[in-house]
Structures are given as structure tokens and as C-alpha cells.
Short mmCIF file of C-alpha atoms in Angstrom, two decimals:
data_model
loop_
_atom_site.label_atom_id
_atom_site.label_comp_id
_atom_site.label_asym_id
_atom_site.label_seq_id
_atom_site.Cartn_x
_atom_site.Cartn_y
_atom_site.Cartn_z
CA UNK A 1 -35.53 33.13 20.43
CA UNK A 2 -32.03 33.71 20.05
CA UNK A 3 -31.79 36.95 22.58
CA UNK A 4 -34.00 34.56 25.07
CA UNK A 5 -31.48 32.09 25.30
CA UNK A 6 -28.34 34.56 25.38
CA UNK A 7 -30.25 35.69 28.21
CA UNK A 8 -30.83 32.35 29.94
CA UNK A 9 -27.52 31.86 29.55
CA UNK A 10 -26.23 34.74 31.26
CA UNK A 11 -28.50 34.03 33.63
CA UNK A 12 -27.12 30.51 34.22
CA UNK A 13 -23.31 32.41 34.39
CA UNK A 14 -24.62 34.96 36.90
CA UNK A 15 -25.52 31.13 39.47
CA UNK A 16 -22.18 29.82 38.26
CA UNK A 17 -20.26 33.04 39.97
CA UNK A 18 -21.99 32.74 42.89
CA UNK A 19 -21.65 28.75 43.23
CA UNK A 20 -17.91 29.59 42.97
CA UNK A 21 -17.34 32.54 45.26
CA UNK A 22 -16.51 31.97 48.82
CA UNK A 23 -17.32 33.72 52.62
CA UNK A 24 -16.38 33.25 55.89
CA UNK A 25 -19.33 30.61 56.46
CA UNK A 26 -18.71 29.06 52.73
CA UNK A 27 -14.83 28.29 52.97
CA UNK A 28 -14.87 25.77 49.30
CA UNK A 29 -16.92 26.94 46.33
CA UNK A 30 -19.68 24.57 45.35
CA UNK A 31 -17.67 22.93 42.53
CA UNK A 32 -20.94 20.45 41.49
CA UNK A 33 -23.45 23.30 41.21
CA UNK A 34 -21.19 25.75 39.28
CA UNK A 35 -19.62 22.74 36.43
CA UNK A 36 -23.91 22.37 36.34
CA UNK A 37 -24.88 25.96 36.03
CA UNK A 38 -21.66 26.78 33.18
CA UNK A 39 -22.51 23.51 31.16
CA UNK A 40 -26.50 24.76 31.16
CA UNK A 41 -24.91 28.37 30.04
CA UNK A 42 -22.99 26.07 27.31
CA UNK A 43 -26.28 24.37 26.06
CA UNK A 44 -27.80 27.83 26.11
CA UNK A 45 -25.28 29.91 23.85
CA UNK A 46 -25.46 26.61 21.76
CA UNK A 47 -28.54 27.19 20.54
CA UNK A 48 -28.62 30.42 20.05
CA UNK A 49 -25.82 29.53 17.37
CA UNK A 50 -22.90 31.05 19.56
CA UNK A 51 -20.72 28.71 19.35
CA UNK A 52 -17.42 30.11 20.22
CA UNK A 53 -19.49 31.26 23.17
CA UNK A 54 -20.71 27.38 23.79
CA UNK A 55 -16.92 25.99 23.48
CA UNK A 56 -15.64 28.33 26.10
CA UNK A 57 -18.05 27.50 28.54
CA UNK A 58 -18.15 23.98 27.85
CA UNK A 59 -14.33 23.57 28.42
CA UNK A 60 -14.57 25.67 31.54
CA UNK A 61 -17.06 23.41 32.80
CA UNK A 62 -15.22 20.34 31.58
CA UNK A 63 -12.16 21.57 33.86
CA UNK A 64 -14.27 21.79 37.24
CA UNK A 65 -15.12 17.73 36.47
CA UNK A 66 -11.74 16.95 36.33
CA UNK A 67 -11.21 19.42 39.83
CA UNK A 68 -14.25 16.99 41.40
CA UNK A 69 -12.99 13.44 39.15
CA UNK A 70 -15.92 12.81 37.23
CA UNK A 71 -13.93 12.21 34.45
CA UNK A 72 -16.56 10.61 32.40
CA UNK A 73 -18.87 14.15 31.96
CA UNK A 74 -15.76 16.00 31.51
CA UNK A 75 -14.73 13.76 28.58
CA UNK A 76 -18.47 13.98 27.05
CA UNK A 77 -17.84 17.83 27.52
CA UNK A 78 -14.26 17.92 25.60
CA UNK A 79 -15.60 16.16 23.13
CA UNK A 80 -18.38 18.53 22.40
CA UNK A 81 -15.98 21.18 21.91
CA UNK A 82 -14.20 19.33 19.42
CA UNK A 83 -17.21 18.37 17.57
CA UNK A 84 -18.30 22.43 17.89
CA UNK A 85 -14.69 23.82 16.58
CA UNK A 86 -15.22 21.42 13.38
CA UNK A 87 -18.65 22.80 12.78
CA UNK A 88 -16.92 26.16 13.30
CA UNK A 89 -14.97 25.22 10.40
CA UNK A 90 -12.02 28.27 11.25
CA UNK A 91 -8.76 29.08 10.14
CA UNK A 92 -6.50 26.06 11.67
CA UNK A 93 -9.47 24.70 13.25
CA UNK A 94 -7.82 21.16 13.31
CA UNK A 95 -5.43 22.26 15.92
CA UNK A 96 -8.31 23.03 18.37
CA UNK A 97 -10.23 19.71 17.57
CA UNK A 98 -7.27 17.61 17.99
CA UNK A 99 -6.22 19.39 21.29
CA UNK A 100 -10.29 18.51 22.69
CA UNK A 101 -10.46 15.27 20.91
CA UNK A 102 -6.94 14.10 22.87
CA UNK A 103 -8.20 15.30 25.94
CA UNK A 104 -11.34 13.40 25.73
CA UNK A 105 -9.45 10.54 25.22
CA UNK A 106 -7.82 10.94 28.06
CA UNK A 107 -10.67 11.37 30.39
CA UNK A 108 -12.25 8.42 28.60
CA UNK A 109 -9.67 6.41 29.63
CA UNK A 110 -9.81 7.52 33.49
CA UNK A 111 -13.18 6.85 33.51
CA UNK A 112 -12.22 3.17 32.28
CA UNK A 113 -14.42 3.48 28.82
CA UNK A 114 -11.81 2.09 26.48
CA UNK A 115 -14.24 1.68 23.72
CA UNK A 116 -15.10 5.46 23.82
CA UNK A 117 -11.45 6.81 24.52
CA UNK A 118 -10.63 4.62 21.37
CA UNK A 119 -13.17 6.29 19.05
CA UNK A 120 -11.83 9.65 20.05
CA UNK A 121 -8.66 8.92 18.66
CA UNK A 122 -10.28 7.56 15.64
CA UNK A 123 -12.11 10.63 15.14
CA UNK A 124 -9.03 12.81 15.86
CA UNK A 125 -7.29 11.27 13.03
CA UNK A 126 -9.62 11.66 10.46
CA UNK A 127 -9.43 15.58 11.57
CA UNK A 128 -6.06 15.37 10.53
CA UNK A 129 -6.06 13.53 7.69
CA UNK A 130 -5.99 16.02 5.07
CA UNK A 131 -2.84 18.38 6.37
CA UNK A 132 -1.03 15.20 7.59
CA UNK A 133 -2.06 11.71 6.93
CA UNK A 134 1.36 10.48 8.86
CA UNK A 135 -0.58 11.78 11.86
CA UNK A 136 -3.26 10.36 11.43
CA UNK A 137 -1.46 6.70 10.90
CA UNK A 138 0.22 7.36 14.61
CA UNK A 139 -3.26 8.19 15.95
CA UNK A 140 -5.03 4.98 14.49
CA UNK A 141 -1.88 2.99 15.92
CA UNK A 142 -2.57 4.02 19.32
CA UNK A 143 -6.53 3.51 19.12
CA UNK A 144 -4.89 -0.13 18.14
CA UNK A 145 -2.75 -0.24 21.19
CA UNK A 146 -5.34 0.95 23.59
CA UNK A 147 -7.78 -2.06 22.79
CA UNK A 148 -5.48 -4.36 22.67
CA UNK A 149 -3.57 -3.60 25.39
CA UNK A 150 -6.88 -3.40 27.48
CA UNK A 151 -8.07 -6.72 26.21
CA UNK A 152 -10.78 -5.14 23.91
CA UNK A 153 -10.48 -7.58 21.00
CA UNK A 154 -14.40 -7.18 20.12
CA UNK A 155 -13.93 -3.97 19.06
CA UNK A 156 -10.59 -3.58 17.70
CA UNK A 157 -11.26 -6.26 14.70
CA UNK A 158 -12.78 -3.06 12.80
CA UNK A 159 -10.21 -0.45 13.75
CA UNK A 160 -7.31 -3.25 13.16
CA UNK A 161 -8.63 -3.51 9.23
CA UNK A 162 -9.28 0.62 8.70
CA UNK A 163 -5.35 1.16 10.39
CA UNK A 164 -3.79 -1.66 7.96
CA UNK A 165 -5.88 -0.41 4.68
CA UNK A 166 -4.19 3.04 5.78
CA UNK A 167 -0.61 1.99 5.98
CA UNK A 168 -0.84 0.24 3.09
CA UNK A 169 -2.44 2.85 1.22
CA UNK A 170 0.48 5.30 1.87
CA UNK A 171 3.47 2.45 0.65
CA UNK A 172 4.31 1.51 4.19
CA UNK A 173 4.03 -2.15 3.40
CA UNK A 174 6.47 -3.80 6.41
CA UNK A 175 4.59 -1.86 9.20
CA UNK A 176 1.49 -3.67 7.56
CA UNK A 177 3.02 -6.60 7.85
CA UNK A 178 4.30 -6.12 11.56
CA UNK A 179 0.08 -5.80 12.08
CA UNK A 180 -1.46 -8.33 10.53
CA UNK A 181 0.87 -10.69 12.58
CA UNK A 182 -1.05 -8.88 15.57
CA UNK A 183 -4.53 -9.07 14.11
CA UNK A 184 -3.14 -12.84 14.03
CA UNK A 185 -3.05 -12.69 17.88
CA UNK A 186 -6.55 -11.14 18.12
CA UNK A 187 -8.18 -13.16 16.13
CA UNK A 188 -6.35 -16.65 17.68
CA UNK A 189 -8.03 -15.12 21.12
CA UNK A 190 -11.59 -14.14 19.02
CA UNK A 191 -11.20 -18.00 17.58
CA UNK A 192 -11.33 -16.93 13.98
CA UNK A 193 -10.06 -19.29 12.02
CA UNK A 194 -11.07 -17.66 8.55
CA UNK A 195 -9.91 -14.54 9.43
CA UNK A 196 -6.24 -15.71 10.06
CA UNK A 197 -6.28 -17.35 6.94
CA UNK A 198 -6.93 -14.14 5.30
CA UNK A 199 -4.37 -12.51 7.50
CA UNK A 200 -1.21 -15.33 6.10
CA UNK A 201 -2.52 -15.00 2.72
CA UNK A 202 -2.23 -11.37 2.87
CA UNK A 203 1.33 -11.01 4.23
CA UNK A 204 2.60 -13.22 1.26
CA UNK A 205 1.03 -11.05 -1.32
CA UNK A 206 2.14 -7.71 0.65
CA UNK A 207 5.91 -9.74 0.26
CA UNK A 208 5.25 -10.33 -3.24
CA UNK A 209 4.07 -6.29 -3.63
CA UNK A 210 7.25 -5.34 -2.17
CA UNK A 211 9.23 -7.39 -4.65
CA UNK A 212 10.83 -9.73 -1.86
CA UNK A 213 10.11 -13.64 -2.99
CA UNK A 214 12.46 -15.12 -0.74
CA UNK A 215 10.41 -13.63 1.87
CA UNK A 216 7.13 -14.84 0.61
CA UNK A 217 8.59 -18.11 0.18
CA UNK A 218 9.94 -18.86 3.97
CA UNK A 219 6.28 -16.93 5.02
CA UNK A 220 4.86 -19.82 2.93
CA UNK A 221 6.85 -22.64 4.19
CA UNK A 222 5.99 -21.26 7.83
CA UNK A 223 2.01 -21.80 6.69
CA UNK A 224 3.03 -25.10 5.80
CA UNK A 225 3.27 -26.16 9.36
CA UNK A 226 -0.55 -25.23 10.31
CA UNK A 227 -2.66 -28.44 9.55
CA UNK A 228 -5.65 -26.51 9.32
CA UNK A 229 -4.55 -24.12 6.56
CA UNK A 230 -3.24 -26.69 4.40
CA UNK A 231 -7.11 -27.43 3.79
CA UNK A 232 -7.85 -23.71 2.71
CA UNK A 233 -8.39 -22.44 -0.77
CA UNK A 234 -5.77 -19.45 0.69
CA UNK A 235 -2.73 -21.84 0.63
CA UNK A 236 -3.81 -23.04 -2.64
CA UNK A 237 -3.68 -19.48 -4.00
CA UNK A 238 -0.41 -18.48 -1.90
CA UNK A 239 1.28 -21.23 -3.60
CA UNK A 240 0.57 -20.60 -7.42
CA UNK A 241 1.44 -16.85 -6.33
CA UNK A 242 4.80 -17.79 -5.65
CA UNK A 243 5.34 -20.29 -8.42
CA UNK A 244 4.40 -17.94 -11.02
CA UNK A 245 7.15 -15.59 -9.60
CA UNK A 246 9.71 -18.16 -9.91
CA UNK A 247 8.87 -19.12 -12.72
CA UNK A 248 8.96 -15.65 -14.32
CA UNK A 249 5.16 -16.71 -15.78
CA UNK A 250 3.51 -13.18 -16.26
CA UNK A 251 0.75 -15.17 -18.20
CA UNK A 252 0.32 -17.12 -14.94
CA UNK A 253 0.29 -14.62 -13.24
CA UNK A 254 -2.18 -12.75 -15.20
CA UNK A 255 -4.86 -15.07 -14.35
CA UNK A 256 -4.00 -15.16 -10.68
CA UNK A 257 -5.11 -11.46 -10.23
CA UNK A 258 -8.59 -12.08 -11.13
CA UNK A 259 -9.24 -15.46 -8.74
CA UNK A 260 -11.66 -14.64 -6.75
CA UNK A 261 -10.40 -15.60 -3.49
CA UNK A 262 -8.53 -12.03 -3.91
CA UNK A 263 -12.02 -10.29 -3.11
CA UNK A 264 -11.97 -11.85 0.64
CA UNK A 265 -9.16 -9.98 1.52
CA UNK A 266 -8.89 -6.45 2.55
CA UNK A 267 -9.50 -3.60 -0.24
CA UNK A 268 -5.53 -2.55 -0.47
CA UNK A 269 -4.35 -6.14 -0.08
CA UNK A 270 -6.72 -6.33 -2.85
CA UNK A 271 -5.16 -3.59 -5.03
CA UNK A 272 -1.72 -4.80 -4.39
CA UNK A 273 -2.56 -8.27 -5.72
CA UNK A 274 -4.10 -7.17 -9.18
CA UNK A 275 -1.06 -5.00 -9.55
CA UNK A 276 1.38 -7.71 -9.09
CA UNK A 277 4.90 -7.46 -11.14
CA UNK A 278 7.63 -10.18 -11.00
CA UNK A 279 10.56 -9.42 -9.12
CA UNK A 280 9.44 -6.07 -9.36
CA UNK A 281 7.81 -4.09 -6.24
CA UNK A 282 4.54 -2.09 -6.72
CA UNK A 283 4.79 1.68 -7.75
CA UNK A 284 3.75 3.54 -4.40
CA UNK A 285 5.91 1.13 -2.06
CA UNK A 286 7.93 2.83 0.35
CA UNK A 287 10.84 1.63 2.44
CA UNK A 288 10.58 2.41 6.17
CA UNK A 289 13.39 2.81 8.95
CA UNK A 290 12.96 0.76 12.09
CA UNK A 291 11.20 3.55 13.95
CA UNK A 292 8.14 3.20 11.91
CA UNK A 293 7.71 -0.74 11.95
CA UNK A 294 8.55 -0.07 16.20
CA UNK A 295 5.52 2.11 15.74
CA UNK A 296 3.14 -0.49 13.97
CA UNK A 297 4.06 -2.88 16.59
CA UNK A 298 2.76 -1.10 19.72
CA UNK A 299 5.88 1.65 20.76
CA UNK A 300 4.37 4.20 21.75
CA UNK A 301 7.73 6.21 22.20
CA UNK A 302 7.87 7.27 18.51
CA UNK A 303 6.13 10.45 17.48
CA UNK A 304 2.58 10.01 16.08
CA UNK A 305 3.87 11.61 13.17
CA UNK A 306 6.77 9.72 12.41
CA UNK A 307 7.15 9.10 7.97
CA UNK A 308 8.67 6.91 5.74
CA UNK A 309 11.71 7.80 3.51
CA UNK A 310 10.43 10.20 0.53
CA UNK A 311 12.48 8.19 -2.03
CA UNK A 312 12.72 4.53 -2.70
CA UNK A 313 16.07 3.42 -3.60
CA UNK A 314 14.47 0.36 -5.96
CA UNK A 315 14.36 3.03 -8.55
CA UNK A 316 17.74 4.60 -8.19
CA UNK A 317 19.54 1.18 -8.70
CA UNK A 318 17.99 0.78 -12.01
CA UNK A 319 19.44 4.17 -13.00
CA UNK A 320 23.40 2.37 -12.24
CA UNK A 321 23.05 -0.62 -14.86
CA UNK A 322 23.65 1.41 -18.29
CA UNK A 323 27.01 2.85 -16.67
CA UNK A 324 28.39 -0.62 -17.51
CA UNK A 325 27.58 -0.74 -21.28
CA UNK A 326 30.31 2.46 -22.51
CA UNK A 327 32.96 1.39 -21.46
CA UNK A 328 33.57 -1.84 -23.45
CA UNK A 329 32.67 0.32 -26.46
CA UNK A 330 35.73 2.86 -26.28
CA UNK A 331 38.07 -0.13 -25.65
CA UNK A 332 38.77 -1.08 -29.66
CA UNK A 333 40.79 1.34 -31.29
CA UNK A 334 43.18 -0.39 -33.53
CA UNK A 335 42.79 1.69 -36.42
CA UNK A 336 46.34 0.90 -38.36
CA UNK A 337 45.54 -3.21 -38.87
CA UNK A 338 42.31 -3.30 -41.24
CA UNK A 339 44.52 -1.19 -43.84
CA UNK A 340 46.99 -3.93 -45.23
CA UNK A 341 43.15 -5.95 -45.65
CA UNK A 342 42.40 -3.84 -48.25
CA UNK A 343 44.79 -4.28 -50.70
CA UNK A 344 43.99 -8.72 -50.69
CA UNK A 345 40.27 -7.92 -51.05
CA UNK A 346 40.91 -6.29 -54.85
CA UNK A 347 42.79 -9.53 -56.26
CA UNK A 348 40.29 -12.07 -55.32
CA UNK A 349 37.54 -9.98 -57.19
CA UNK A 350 38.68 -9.66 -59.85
CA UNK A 351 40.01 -13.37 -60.72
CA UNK A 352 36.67 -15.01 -59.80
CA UNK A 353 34.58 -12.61 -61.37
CA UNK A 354 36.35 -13.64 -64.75
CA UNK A 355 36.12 -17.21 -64.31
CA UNK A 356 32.78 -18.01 -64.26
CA UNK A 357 32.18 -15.55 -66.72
CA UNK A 358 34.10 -17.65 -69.47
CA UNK A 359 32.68 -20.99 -67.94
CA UNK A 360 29.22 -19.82 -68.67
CA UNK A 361 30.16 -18.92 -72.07
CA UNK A 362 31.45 -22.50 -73.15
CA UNK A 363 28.97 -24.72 -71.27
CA UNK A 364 26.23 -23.24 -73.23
CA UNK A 365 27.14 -24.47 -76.96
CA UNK A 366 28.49 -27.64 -76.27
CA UNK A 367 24.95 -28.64 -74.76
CA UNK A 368 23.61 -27.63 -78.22
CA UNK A 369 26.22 -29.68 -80.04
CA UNK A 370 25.27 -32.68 -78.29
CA UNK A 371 21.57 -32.72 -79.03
CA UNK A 372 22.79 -32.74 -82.54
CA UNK A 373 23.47 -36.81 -82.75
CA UNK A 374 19.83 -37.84 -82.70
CA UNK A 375 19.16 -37.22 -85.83
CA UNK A 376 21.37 -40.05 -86.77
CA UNK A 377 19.65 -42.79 -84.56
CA UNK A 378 16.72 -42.45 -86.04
CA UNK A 379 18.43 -42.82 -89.29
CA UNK A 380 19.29 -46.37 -88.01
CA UNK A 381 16.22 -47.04 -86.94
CA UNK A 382 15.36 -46.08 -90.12
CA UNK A 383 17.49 -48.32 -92.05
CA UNK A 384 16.70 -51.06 -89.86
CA UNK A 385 12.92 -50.78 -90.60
CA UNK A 386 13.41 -50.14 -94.51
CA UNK A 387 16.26 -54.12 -94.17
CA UNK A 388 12.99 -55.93 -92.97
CA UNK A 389 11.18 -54.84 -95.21
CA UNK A 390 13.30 -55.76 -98.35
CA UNK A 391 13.76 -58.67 -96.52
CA UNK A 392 10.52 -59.58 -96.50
#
């Protein structure tokens, strides 16, 4: 079977040649017949498990629908190749499938499918993941951009939640932030109340995860103002959030991380909240410079793989405090003044170790002495008893 179809398909490349040469009474080649009679070759080489064969072909025939604008086949066509070079699984393969996956996009988007030119860049992302998961950040940002901007808020609720799970899983908490106050805007237009509860609760505890309470606090007050909210079990949990952090009540705060209104919110607004410190911000935060939070909200002028810092100064400054404590400690050195101290400390030993000694000694027989006189009372009594009686 597999000589059959390398046959057919040279068979279907012998047509295409044709379709494309030209004569004196054939002055254009027949562009529609020859992107049909490559993409057949294509299909044909694909089975018979060619498929480096299959991707050439089906990029060449890709390129004659752009020459005759059917975009929307030669998009379908890129992203076969992409989907080919993955199951090809070669050396630096993600190159290849990014460089078909980006140009399906593209055509996608000239043939108006938003939906589909978004996916691509979704899929193009995970490609990348592994060797560069800053790439793959930018590429979910513009999948974001592209629905939005295109008034697809249907289908950009799910991407909106995978891109902020993303950023927050690599530490880059403020671009998370700068997001979920877009998801706010979707979901206004998508009238979803709940989820833009979810969304205020979840940039307080981001604020709190980053250590910054004066930030949670005015992004608290702020909720304050929404009538609707103030009936929610979110502001109820925002609140004792932030006055457990005040209040420096770890206890408190303890039994915040297992409420259960936590398990509403998004999986790695989830793990930031049940690893909550006071004053403190979590251990993979990451500051970011303003290129990165231009990024999250919708600049496409920064490069898709733009990064955070690689160090977080929070640590450093912890590392300046004990420079402080030394110095204070090498300041005494009057060594000369506690010897004239000595020399008073002998005399007062020795006089008041003496006196009590003697004290002692005296205070014990005179108590003896004194019991002594007893005896003679009871001779009185005595006498006394023996008067009456003569008496009587």
C-alpha cells in the first residue's frame, strides 16, 4: 500500500507541473487546479507515512492559496504542517511548528475566523512551553488581545483564566493583576456578576501574596463602593483577609486558608491564598518592570518573550538588617574604670560575713535560757493549790 500511494502521489505532482506551466495559448498557470493536485500529492505521501514528504507539499500548496486569497484553506494547510512537524518529533522541531502555527494564525485572521486564529496561538504556545515558558506567556497574551479586541468575549472567558493561572504560576503577580481588571471588562459585557466577584476577591489576595496590604486595603475600600458586592460572601472573606494582616493574627489567618469560598477561585489564586504570610510576600513572587505589565495589558509592541527580573530584591533587604547590630558592640571599651571596683568589693565581704556569724551564735542560748522560768510557775500554782487545801 505504501508504494501505491507514493505512486499516486507522484502522479498527482506530475498534474500539478502541468497545471502550472504556461504556452503561448495558456499565458497564467491554472493556480486552482495545481494548489488541488499538490494538496492531493500531500494527502498521498501522508499516508504512506512520508511525512517530511507531506509537509513540503502541503506548504507549497498552502502558498498558491495565499497567490489566489483563499486564505481560509491555506490556513487549514499551515496548520497541518505544524501538527505533522510535532508528530515528526525532530531535532528543534518547535521552531518549525511555531513558524506554521503563526502563519496559520495569520491566515485565520484574513479569513475573519478569530476563534480559529486564536486557538493557533494557543496551540503554538504550548509547543513552546517547555524550552521557554516566557514565550509562551506572550503568545497566550495575544490569543487574549485578538478576542478581545475583535469583540469575541464568548470565547475568551476560557483562554482569559488558562493565561492568568500561567502568569501567576511563574511569580508575575502585577501583570495578573493588570488582567483580571480586563476579565472585569469582559465579564461586565458577558453580565456576570459572580464571576467579577471572583475577579475583586482575587486581586486582593494576589496583593496580599505579594506582601503589599496597603494595596489590598484601598482595592478593598474601592469594592466598598459596588452595592451589589457588599451582599457577597467574597467581601466578607476579603475583609477578614485584611484584618488578620493588620492585626498580625497568624492564628486568624490560619483558618482563613481553609474557607471554602477559596475553592471558587482560580487554581493559583487558590495556591496563593493557602500560602498566605503576613507582611511577607509568597516564595516564587517576582517583581516585573513596566514592559511586562504593558504586555498583560494589551501592547503588543513588547517581545512575546519579554521576562521578569531573575532576583527579587524582598530577599536581599533582609540580608542589610544584621549590619546594624556590630557596631554598638565594639563601642564600650573602657577597660581602666572597673579596676579601682575591685579593691571595695573585698571589705564589704568580709565584715558581713562575720556578723551574722556571731549573731547566730548568741540568739541560740538565750532562747534556751528563757524556757527555763516555767518551771517556777507551776511551782506557784503549786503552792497555791497545796494553801487551799490547808485552808480547808
Amino acid at each position: 500500500m505504501k508504494a501505491r500511494k507514493i505512486e499516486e502521489a507522484r502522479q498527482h505532482l506530475e498534474a500539478a507541473t502541468k497545471c502550472m506551466k504556461t504556452s503561448f495559448f495558456k499565458r497564467k498557470p491554472d493556480l486552482h487546479s495545481a494548489t488541488i493536485e499538490y494538496f492531493a500529492a500531500a494527502q498521498a505521501y501522508y499516508v504512506a507515512q512520508d511525512l517530511e514528504n507531506a509537509i513540503f507539499y502541503y506548504e507549497k500548496s498552502a502558498g498558491i492559496d495565499i497567490d489566489i486569497e483563499d486564505w481560509l484553506s491555506a490556513a487549514t494547510k499551515y496548520e497541518k504542517c505544524a501538527l505533522l512537524t510535532i508528530q515528526q518529533a525532530e531535532k528543534d522541531f518547535e521552531e518549525e511548528a511555531r513558524k506554521f502555527y503563526d502563519l496559520a494564525s495569520q491566515n485565520y485572521l484574513l479569513a475573519n475566523s478569530m476563534e480559529k486564529a486564536a486557538e493557533c496561538l494557543v496551540k503554538v504556545s504550548k509547543v513552546v512551553e517547555k524550552k521557554n515558558i516566557n514565550l509562551t506567556v506572550g503568545y497566550m497574551l495575544r490569543a487574549c488581545n485578538l478576542l478581545v479586541n475583535f469583540d469575541r468575549q464568548d470565547f475568551a472567558v476560557d483562554t482569559f483564566n488558562n493565561t492568568l493561572n500561567l502568569l501567576l504560576r511563574i511569580g508575575r503577580f502585577q501583570s495578573a493583576i493588570t488582567l483580571l481588571r480586563r476579565m472585569i471588562v469582559v465579564f461586565t459585557r458577558l453580565q456576570q456578576e459572580h464571576n467579577i466577584f471572583k475577579c475583586y476577591l482575587s486581586i486582593v489576595i494576589i496583593y496580599l501574596g505579594e506582601g503589599d496590604l496597603p494595596a489590598a486595603q484601598q482595592e478593598f475600600n474601592q469594592h466598598l463602593q459596588v452595592d451589589t458586592y457588599l451582599r457577597s460572601n467574597e467581601i466578607a472573606l476579603e475583609e477578614d483577609l485584611i484584618k488578620a494582616c493588620e492585626d498580625f493574627d497568624e492564628d486568624r489567618l490560619e483558618v482563613l486558608k481553609k474557607h471554602n469560598q477559596l475553592n471558587y477561585v482560580q487554581q493559583q489564586v487558590n495556591r496563593i491564598g493557602k500560602n498566605l504570610l503576613i507582611a511577607q510576600p509568597v516564595a516564587w513572587y517576582r517583581e516585573e518592570g513596566e514592559e511586562l505589565i504593558r504586555q498583560a495589558n494589551g501592547d503588543e509592541s513588547v517581545p512575546l518573550d519579554a521576562a521578569p527580573k531573575p532576583a527579587a530584591p524582598r530577599v536581599e533587604k533582609k540580608v542589610v538588617k544584621p549590619k546594624e547590630t556590630p557596631k554598638p558592640k565594639e563601642m564600650p571599651k573602657p577597660k581602666e574604670a572597673p579596676k579601682p571596683k575591685e579593691a571595695p568589693k573585698e571589705t564589704p565581704k568580709e565584715t558581713v560575713k562575720e556578723a551574722p556569724k556571731e549573731t547566730v551564735k548568741e540568739s541560740a542560748p538565750a532562747e534556751v535560757k528563757e524556757e527555763k522560768p516555767l518551771s517556777a510557775l507551776e511551782a506557784i500554782e503549786k503552792a497555791v493549790v497545796t494553801d487551799v487545801d490547808d485552808d480547808g
